[in-house]
Coordinates of C-alpha atoms and ligand atoms in Angstrom, one line a residue:
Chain A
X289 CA 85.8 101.4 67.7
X290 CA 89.0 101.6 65.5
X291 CA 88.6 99.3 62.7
X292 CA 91.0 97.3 60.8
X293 CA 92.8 98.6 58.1
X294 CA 91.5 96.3 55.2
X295 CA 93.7 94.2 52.7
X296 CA 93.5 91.2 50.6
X297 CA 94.8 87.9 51.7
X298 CA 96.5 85.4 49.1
X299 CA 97.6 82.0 50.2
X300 CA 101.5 81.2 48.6
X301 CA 101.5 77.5 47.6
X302 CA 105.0 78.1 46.9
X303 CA 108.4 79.8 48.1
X304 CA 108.6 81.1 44.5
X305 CA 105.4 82.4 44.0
X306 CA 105.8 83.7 47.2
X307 CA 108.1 86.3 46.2
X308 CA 106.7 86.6 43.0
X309 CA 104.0 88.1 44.0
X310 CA 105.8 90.2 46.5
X311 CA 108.2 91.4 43.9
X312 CA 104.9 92.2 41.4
X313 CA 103.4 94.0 44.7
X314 CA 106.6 96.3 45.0
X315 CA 106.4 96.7 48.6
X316 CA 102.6 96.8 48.8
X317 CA 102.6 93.1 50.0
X318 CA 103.7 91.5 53.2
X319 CA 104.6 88.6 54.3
X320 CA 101.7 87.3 56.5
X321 CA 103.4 84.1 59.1
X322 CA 101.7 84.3 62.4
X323 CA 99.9 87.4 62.3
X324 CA 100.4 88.6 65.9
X325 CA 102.8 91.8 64.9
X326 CA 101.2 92.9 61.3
X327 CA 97.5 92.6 62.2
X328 CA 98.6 94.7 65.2
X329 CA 99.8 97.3 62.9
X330 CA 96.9 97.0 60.6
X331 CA 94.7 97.6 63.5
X332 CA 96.6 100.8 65.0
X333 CA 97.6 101.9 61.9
X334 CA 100.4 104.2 63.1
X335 CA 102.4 104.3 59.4
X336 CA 101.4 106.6 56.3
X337 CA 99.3 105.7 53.7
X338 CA 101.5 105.1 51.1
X339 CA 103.4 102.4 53.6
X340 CA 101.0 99.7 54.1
X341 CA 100.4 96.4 52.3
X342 CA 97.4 96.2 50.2
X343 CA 97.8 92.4 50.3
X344 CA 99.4 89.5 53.2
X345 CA 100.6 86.9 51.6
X346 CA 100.6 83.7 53.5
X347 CA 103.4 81.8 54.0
X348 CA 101.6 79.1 55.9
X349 CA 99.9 77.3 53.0
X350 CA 104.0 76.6 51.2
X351 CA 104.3 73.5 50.5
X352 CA 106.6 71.6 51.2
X353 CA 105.7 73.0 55.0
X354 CA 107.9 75.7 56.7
X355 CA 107.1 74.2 59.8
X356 CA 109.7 71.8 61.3
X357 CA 112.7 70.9 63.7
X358 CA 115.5 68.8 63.2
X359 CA 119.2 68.6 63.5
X360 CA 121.2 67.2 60.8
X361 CA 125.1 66.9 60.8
X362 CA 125.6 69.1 64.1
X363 CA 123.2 71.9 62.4
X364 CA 120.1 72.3 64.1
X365 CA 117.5 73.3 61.4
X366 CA 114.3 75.6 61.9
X367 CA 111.9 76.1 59.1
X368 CA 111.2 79.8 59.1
X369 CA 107.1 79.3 60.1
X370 CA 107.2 77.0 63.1
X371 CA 105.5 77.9 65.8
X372 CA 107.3 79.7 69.6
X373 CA 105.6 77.1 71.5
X374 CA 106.7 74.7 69.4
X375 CA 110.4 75.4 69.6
X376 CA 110.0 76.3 73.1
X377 CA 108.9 72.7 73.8
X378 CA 111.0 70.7 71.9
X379 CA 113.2 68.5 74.0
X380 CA 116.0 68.7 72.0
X381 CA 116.3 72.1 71.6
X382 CA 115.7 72.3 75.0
X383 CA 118.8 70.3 76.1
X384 CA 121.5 71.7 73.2
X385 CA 120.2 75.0 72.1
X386 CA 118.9 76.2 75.5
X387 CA 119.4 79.9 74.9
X388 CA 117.1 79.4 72.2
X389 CA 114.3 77.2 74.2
X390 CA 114.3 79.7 77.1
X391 CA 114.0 82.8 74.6
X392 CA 111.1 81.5 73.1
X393 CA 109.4 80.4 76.4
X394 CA 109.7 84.1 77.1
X395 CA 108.0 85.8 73.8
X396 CA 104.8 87.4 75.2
X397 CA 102.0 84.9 76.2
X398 CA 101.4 81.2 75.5
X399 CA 97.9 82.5 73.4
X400 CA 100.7 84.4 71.7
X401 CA 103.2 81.4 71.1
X402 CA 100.3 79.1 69.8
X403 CA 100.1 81.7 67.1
X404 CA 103.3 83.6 66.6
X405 CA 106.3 82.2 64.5
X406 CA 110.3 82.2 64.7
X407 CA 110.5 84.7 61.3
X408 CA 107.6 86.7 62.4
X409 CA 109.6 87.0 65.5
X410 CA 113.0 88.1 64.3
X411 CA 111.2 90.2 61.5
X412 CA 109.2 92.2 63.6
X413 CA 108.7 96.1 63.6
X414 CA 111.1 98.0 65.4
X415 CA 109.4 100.5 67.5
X416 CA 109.0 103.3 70.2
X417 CA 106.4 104.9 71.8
X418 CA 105.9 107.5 68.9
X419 CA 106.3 105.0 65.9
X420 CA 103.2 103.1 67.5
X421 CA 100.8 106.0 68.2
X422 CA 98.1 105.2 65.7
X423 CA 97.4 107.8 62.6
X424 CA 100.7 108.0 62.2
X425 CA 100.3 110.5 64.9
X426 CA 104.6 111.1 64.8
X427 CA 105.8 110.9 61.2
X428 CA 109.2 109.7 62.0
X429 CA 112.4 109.0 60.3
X430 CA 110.9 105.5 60.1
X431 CA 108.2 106.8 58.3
X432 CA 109.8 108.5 55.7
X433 CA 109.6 111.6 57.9
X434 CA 112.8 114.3 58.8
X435 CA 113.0 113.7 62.2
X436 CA 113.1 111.7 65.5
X437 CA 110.7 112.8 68.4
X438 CA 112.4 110.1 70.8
X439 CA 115.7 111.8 70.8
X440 CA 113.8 115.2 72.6
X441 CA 110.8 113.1 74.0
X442 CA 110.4 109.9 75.6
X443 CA 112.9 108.1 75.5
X444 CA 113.2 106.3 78.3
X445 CA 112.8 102.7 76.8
X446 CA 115.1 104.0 73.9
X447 CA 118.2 102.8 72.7
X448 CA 121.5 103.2 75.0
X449 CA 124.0 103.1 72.1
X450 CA 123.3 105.7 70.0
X451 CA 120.7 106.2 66.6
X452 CA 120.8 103.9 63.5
X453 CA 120.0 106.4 60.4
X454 CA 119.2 108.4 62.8
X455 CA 116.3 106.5 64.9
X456 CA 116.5 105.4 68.5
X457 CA 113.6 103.2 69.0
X458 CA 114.9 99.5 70.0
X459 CA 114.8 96.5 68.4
X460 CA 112.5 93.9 70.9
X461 CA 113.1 90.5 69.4
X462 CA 113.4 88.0 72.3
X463 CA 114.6 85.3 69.3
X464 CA 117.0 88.0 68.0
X465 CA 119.8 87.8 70.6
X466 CA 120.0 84.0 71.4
X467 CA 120.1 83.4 67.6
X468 CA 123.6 85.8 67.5
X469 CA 125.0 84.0 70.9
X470 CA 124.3 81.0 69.1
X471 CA 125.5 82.4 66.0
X472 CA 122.8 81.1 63.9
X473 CA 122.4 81.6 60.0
X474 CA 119.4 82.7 58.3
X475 CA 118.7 81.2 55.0
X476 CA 116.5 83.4 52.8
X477 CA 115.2 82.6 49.3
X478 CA 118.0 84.7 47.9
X479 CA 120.9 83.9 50.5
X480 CA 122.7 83.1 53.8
X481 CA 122.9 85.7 56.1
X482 CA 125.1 85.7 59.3
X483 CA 122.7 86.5 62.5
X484 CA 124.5 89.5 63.5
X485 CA 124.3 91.1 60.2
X486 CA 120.5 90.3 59.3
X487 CA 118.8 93.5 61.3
X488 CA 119.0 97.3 59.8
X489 CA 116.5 100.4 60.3
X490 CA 114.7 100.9 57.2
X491 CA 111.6 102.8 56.3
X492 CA 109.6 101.4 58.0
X493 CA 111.4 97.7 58.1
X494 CA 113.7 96.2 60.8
X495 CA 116.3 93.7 58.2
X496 CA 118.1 93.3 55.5
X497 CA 115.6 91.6 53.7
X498 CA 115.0 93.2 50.3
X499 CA 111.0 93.2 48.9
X500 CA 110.7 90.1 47.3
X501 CA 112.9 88.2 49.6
X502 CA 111.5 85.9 52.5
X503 CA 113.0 83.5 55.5
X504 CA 112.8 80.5 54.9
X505 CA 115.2 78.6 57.6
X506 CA 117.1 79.0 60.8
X507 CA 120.3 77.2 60.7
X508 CA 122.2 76.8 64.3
X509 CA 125.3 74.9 64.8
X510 CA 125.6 72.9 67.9
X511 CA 127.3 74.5 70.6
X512 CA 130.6 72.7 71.8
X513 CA 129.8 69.6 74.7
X514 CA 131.5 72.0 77.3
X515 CA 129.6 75.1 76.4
X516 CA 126.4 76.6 78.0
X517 CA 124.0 79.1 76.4
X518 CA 121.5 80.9 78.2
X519 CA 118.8 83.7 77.7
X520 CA 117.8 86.1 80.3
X521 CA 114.9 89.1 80.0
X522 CA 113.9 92.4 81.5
X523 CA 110.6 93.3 81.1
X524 CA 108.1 95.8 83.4
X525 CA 105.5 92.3 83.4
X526 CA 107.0 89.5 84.0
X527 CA 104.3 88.1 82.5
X528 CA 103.5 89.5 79.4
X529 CA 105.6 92.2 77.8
X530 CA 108.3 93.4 75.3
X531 CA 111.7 93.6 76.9
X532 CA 113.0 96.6 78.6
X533 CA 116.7 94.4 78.4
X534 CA 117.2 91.3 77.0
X535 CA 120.6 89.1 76.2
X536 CA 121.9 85.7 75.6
X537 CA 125.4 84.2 75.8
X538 CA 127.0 81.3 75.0
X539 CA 130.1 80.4 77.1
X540 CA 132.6 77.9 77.7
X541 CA 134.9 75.1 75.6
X542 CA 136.6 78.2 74.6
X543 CA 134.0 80.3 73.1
X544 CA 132.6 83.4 74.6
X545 CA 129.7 85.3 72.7
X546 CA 127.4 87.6 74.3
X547 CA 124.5 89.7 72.6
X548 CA 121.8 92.1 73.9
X549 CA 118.9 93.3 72.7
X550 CA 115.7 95.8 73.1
X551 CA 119.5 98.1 74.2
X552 CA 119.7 99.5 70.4
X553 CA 118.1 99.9 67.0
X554 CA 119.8 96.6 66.1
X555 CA 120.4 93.5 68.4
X556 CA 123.8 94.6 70.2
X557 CA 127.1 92.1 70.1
X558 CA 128.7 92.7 73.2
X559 CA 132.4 91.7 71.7
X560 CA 134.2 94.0 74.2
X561 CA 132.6 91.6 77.1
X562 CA 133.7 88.6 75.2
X563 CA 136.6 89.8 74.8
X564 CA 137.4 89.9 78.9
X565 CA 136.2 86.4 79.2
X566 CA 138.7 84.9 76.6
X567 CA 140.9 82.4 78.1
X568 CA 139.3 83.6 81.9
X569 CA 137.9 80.9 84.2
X570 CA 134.6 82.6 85.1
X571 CA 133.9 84.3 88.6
X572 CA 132.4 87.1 89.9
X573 CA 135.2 89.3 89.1
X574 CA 135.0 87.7 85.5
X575 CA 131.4 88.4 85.5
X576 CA 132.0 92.1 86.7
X577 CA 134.2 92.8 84.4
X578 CA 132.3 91.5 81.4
X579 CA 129.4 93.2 82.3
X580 CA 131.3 97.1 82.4
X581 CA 132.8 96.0 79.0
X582 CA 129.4 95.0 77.7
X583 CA 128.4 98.8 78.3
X584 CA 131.6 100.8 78.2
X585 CA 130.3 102.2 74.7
X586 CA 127.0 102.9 76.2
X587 CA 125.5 106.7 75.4
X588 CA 122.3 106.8 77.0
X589 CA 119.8 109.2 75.7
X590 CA 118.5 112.2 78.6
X591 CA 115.6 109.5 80.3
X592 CA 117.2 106.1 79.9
X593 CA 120.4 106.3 81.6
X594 CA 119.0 103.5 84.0
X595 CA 118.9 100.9 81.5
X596 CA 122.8 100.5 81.3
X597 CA 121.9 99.4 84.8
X598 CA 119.8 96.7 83.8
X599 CA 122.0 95.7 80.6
X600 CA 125.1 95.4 82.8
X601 CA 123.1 93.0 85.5
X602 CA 121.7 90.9 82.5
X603 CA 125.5 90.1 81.4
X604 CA 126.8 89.8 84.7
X605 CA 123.9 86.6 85.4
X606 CA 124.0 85.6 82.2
X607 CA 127.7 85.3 82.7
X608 CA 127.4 83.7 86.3
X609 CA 124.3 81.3 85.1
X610 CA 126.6 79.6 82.0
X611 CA 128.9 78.5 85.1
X612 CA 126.3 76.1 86.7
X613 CA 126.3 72.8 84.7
Chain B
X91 CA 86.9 89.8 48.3
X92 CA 84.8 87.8 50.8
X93 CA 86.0 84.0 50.9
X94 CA 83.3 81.1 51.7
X95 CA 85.3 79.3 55.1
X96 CA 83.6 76.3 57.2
X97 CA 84.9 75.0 60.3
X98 CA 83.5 73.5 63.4
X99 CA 82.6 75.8 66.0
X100 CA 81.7 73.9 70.0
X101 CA 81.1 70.6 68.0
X102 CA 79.2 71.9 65.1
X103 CA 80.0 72.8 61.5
X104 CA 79.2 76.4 60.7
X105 CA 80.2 77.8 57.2
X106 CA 80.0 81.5 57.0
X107 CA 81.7 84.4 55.0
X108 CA 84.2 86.0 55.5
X109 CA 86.1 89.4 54.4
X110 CA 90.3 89.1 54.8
X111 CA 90.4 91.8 57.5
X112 CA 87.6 90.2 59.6
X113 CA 89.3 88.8 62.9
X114 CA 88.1 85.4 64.4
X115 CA 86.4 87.0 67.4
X116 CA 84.4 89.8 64.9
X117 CA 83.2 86.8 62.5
X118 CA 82.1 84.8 66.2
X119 CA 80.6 87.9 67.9
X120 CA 78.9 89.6 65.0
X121 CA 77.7 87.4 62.4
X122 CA 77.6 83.6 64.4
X123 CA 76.1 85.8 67.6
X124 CA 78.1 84.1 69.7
X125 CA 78.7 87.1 72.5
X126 CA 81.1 85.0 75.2
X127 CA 84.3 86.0 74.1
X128 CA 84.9 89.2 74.6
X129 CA 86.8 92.3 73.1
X130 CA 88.9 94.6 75.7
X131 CA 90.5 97.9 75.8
X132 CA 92.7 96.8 72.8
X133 CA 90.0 97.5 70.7
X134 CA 91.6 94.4 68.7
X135 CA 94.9 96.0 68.2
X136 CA 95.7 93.4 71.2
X137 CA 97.7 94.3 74.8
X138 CA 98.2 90.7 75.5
X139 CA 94.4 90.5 78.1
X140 CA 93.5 87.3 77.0
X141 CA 89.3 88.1 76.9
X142 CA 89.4 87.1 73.3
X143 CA 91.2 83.8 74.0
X144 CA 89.3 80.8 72.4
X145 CA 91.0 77.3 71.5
X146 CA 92.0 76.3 68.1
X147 CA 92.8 72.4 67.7
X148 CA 93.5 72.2 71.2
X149 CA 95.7 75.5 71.6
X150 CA 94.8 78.7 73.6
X151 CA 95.0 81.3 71.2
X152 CA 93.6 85.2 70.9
X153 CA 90.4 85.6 68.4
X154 CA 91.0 88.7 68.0
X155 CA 94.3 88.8 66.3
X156 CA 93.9 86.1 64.1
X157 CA 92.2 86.6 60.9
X158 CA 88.8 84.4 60.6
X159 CA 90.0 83.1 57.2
X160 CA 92.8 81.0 58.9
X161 CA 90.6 78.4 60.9
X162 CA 89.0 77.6 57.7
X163 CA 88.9 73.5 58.1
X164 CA 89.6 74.3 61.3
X165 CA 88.1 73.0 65.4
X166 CA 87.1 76.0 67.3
X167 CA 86.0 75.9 71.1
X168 CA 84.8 79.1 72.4
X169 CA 83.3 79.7 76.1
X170 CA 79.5 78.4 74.7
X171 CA 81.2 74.9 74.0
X172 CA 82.5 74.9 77.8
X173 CA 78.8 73.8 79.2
X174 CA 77.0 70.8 78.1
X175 CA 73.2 70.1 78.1
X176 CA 73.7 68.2 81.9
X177 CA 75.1 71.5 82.8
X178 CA 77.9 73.2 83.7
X179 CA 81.5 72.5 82.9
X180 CA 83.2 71.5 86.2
X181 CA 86.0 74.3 85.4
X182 CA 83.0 76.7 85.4
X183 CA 81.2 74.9 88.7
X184 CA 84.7 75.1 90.5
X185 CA 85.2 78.8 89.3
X186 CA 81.7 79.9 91.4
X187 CA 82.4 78.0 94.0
X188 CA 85.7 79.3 94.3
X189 CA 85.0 83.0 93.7
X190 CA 86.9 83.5 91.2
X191 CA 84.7 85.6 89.3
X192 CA 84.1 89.0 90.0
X193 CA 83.5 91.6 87.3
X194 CA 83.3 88.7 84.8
X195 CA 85.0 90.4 82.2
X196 CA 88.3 88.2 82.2
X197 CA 86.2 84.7 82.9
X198 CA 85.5 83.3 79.7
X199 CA 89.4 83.6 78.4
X200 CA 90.5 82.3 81.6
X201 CA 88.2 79.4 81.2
X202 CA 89.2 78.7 78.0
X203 CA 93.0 79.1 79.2
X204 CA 92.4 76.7 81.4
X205 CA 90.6 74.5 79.4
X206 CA 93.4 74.1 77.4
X207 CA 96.4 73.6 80.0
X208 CA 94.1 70.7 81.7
X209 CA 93.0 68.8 78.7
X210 CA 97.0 68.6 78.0
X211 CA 97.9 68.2 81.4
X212 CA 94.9 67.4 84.0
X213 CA 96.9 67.6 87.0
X214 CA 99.2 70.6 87.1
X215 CA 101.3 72.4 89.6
X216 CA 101.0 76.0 90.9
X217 CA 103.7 78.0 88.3
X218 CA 102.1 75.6 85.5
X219 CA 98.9 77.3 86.3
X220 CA 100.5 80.5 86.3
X221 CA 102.5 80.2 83.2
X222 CA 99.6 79.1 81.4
X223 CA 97.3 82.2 82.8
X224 CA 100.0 84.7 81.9
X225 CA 98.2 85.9 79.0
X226 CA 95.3 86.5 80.5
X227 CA 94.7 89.7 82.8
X228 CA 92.2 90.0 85.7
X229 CA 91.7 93.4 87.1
X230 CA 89.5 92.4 90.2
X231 CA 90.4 89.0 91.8
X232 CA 94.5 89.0 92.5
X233 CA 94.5 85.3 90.5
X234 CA 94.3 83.7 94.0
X235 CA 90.9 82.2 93.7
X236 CA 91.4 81.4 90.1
X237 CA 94.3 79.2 90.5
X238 CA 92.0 77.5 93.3
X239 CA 89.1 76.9 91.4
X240 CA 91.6 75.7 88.5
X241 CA 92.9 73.3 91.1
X242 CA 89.6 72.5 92.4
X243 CA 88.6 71.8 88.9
X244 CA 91.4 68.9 88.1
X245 CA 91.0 67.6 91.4
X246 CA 87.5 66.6 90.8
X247 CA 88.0 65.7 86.9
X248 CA 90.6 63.1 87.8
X249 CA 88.3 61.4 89.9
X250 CA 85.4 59.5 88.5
X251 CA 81.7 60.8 89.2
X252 CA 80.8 60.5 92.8
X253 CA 83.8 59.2 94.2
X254 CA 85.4 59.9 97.5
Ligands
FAD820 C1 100.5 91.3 73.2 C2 101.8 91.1 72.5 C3 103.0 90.9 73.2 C4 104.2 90.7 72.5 N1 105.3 90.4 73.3 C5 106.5 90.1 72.7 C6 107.6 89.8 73.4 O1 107.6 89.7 74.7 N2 108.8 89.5 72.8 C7 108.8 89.5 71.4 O2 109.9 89.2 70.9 N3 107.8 89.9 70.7 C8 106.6 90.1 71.2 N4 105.5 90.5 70.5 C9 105.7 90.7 69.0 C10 105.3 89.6 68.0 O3 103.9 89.3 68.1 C11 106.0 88.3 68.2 O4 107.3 88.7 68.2 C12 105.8 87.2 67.1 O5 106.8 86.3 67.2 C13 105.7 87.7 65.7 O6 105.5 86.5 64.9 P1 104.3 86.3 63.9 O7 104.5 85.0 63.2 O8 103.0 86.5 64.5 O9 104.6 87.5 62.9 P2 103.8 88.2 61.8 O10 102.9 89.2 62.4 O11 103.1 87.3 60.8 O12 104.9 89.0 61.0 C14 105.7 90.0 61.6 C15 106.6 90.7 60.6 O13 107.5 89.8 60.0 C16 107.3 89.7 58.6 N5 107.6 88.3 58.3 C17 107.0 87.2 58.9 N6 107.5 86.0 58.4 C18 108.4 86.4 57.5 C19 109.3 85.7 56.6 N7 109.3 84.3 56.6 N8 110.1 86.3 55.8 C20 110.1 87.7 55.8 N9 109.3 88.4 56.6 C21 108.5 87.8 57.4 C22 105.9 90.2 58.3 O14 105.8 90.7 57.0 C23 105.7 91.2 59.4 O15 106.3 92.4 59.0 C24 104.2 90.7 71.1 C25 103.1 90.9 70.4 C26 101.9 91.1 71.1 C27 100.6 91.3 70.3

């Protein structure tokens, strides 16, 4: 049996010593929230040596706790270690911040939700089906290697608009594109990040986030009264799986914002679909038209060219489901 | 460096150690001898089957992706808490009447999946059923008879002992 890469487990009683220690580790300690992604990882073991943490630091055992919901001034305010289940319960996330509530709801598994947090969500490991096999079996650009064996392989879960640093595998946050319909912030230890700029292709990390920096809070404002937001996902299970497609948009009281993910490296803004819908009451022909703008810079890869299929029915729902009140 | 944890496993305090790396359902299986949960093809690198699933302060969770250290203080139900010395829990006495075991691989996640959606909510609907089982595969049964023992089950813990 394949056993688990071992490492050494320190509880963080504080955001500062936190990143202390991760800054003293230089890259050979990770953040440790729900567990569900990196003890994955530790238990494949698809990365080089010289790419995995010696030690997890916990973030659970912060104090004050990470863990909390509330809304304050018209900003909805997640600490960065609640729980899925727990935002996909909560009643007033529910009602405001639907996109959100239904994009949780979806994450894998409820065993998975009971475990598995909001920054360990949107702070997951981008990967394909080579950057997973376990040995690092394909030493890709991800891993520090020289080249991609999705862009010649299998690539048919792959990204549809092109390579980020030169890697193709897709991005499968299910938080990910509701928080950029939303247009949530995310408050680190060192700053205040915009959604849509918080995800890059690094070796072998999916964001911006620099070694000793952590998340510490979501931030969402609250939609307008008149605007829906809703979250739709694509996956082979319905049950339990990583999106083939997902998106979120939030429409209406003048605002149009659209985003897809597990469609590229990074979560993908579909601006060119919001821009159709500006000023537009929606129909079908609305919801037709945003959905061809939402892939018009689509370049699929030579075994994915069906997903552009799937990405421009996501939009076109999503666009016909923020009608409905 | 192995750390000293204690935590109350089907009703009883066990303290045992523990290495960082050691998952929940190694620490159970291997050094508490407790073989009911089981490990699937995921060889703990977890595809979502739900054999490992034990309850942890009243929520479903996988044992085999969670790191033993964290339940540390913690209450732990595994598939050996589900019967009682009058015998068997009436989730397990609906699933044999039922049929809904058949290879007996899956059973003692689903139990414990089950477990946990009716001791928050003893009288739920078909899709509740389902969405709570969706992280738990079965391979031989098709779910059918599951969701009717599970049914079965509430039906009869609802209503007191020997009533009509
Ligand atoms: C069977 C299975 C199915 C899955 N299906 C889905 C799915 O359908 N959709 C989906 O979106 N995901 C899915 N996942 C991926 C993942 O488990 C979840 O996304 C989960 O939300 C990760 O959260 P966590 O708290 O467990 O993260 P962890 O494993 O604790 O952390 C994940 C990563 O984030 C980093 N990190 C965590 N917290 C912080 C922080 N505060 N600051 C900086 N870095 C941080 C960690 O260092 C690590 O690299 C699945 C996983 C499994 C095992």
């Amino acid at each position: 049996m394949r056993t688990i890469r071992k490492f050494e487990f320190l509880n963080a009683r504080t955001i500062d010593e936190a990143v202390n220690t991760l800054a003293a580790y230089k890259g050979k300690a990770w953040p440790f929230a729900g567990g569900t992604d990196i003890l994955r990882m530790m238990r494949f073991q698809p990365l080089p040596e010289n790419l995995y943490p010696e030690v997890l630091i916990n973030l659970k055992t912060i104090s004050p706790s990470l863990e909390y919901i509330k809304e304050e001034d018209g900003i909805l305010s997640i600490g960065a270690l609640t729980k899925l289940v727990d935002i996909a319960n909560n009643a007033l996330v529910g009602e405001r911040y639907s996109a959100l509530a239904n994009a949780a709801n979806k994450v894998a598994s409820p065993q998975i939700r009971n475990m598995a947090t909001i920054s360990g969500n949107i702070c997951q490991l981008t990967h394909c089906l080579y950057f997973s096999k376990p040995d690092n079996r394909f030493h890709c650009l991800r891993k520090g290697g020289s080249e991609c064996p999705a862009q010649l392989g299998d690539n048919r879960y792959c990204s549809i608009f092109g390579d980020v640093n030169g890697c193709v595998a897709v991005n499968t946050s299910d938080i990910a594109p509701a928080l950029i319909a939303l247009n949530a912030r995310i408050k680190t230890n060192k700053r205040m990040v915009n959604a849509g700029e918080f995800w890059d292709v690094r070796v072998p990390g999916s964001t911006i986030l620099d070694e000793d920096e952590i998340v510490v809070e979501i931030q969402v404002p609250r939609p307008p009264p008149d605007a829906k937001s809703v979250f739709m996902k694509f996956s082979i299970r319905s049950s339990i799986d990583f999106p083939i497609v997902n998106g979120a948009a939030l429409i209406g009281d003048g605002v149009a914002r659209i985003a897809l993910n597990a469609v590229a490296p990074k979560p993908y803004r579909a601006t060119k679909a919001e821009e159709v819908l500006k000023g537009k009451t929606i129909d079908e022909t609305a919801a037709e038209e945003a959905a061809i703008a939402a892939v018009s810079e689509a370049s699929p890869l030579s075994f994915n060219k069906w997903k552009i299929s799937v990405a421009k029915a996501i939009v076109k729902r999503m666009v016909l489901n923020t009608k409905s009140r | 460096m192995s750390t000293r944890i204690s935590f109350i496993l089907n009703g009883s305090r066990v303290t045992v150690d523990v290495e960082p790396w050691e998952s929940l359902l190694d620490v159970i299986r291997k050094k508490l001898g407790l073989k009911g949960t089981k490990l699937a093809f995921c060889r703990g690198a977890c595809g979502g089957c739900g054999a490992c699933t034990v309850i942890i302060d009243g929520r479903a969770v996988y044992s085999s992706i969670l790191p033993a250290y964290k339940v540390d203080g913690r209450n732990v139900i595994t598939i050996e808490g589900l019967a009682s010395p009058e015998g068997l829990h009436p989730l397990q006495e609906a699933f044999v009447e039922a049929g809904a075991i058949q290879c007996g691989f899956c059973t003692s996640g689903m139990l414990m999946s089950a477990k946990a959606l009716l001791d928050e909510n003893p009288d739920p609907s078909d899709d509740e059923i389902k969405d709570a089982l969706r992280g738990n595969l079965c391979r031989c049964t098709g779910y059918v008879k599951i969701i009717e023992a599970i049914k079965l089950a509430s039906k009869r813990m609802r209503r007191p002992a020997g009533g009509g």
